[in-house]
Amino acid sequence: KLSSSKLTDSKLSSSKLASSKNNHANILERLRLRGGGSTLSVAYGNYSSQFSHSLTQWWFNSSSATSMNLGEIEKYFMLAGDVGGTNARLAIYSVTPDNLTAGCVSSEVYGRKYKVRHFGSLAAVIGQFLKDAEKDQAISLREYLQIKSRRYPTTACIAVAGHVTNNQVKFTNVRKWPLIRGTDLERQLGIQKVQLINDFCALSEGVVAMEAIGLCDCQSVQKTPLLNSRKRRKARPPMLVIGAGTGLGECLMVWNGKNYHAMPSEGGHVDFSPRNKVQAEILEFMRKKYNCSQGGSPHVSVERLCSGQGIQDIYEFLRKKYPSEIDIEADTEFENAIEKAVVVTNFGQRDRRSLMNRAVEMFLSIYAAEIGNAALKFLPFGGIYIGGGIAPNLKDYIEKYPGTFLTAVRDKGRMSHLVREMPIKLILSDGMAIRGAETVARRKLLKFLDDRDSL
């Protein structure tokens, strides 16, 4: 009986040891999935020799974090992202407690850009970013431990190309990606609060934040009389942010008494309205391509034409209508290219007699007309800011040949004079939206700390 009892105790000890090892491995795997990677394992290995805490206590208990003597918080860290239909930009930002309270802009610690088509989900993109940040040693081990410790909460804000409802979104132009929930990302990343916002709301937040400190990288397209602009600024009038890229985004900024509030819209999905005979023909071309062949409605959104795919479709329409004007060299490059719209805009800007230039001109005319339409709806006397991925590539062309663009913006009949009073600027920096996401993440962090202190 005694030997049988010893054998049973031995089995139980072995079972407990195996269970402990399994739990250890499982927790490590959970930490890895939450963005910890090998750095976290090494960190625990270093500290476990000095303290008697288990891995579970070390990670989950604030008392163990205190025992590790990490010291007072020096910086808060936030994750910000701008994820569109083509590119995903992600960055880690840091801010000191004093600057956070004062509302100062935070500093970028590490940033990367990825192609969306290479990933199957948003979580996969962020996971790759965290691995790259760890591999490139973007932050020190001590800072890393402060991020991961529950004593020092971090927040994240991801700007996404889609309509956000209840902190979840289904991408409009990335159909293979599943529904994205902020709560899922919080669990996967181990971050206290992950906020999803519309990408043009983020762009609008970025414009306001950068304009406030004089760092908004813009090029003026239409200036207004200085006296009028001063009067308008004092009244805090609405501002409009609009931009074509993978799709067409539109966002209104309204002053609420304390700051500008972003009001998202799906204005890019309104009906395309042709302004001349050739545009009426391209409307029929688009209906056949996207609707009639599938037995759908005759609706063609303005986004279908005011986008990268729209530039490609406009050129395909024109080469079918004017086959004798096709440039063989340019057309061959167009056929072989992955990003066909880039080929059209590059060739179109170089040769004003080419068919591709006609495509660029038609795109600018349709795009500018929609900007003018939005201007009349919202009356943004605080300014019209044109963002997106296409406008910066055409800035030199618009500056040199402004006729097509400005004529279409202003051609509003009896209300043309109103549009002439609105300053129009091209946003040149592609980092404005991610700055807006950082602004929201910083705001969320401050609210989280205030709520925690009030408990």
PDB file of N, CA and C in Angstrom, residues 88 232 244-245:
ATOM      1  N   ALA A  88      -1.658  50.132 -45.854  1.00  0.00           N
ATOM      2  CA  ALA A  88      -1.868  50.183 -44.399  1.00  0.00           C
ATOM      3  C   ALA A  88      -0.644  50.835 -43.768  1.00  0.00           C
ATOM      4  N   ARG A 232     -14.042  84.828 -41.598  1.00  0.00           N
ATOM      5  CA  ARG A 232     -14.547  83.451 -41.574  1.00  0.00           C
ATOM      6  C   ARG A 232     -13.888  82.649 -40.443  1.00  0.00           C
ATOM      7  N   ALA A 244     -10.010  61.371 -53.196  1.00  0.00           N
ATOM      8  CA  ALA A 244     -10.110  60.157 -54.010  1.00  0.00           C
ATOM      9  C   ALA A 244      -8.851  59.320 -53.856  1.00  0.00           C
ATOM     10  N   GLY A 245      -9.041  58.042 -53.683  1.00  0.00           N
ATOM     11  CA  GLY A 245      -7.938  57.080 -53.617  1.00  0.00           C
ATOM     12  C   GLY A 245      -8.447  55.758 -54.131  1.00  0.00           C
TER      13      GLY A 245
END
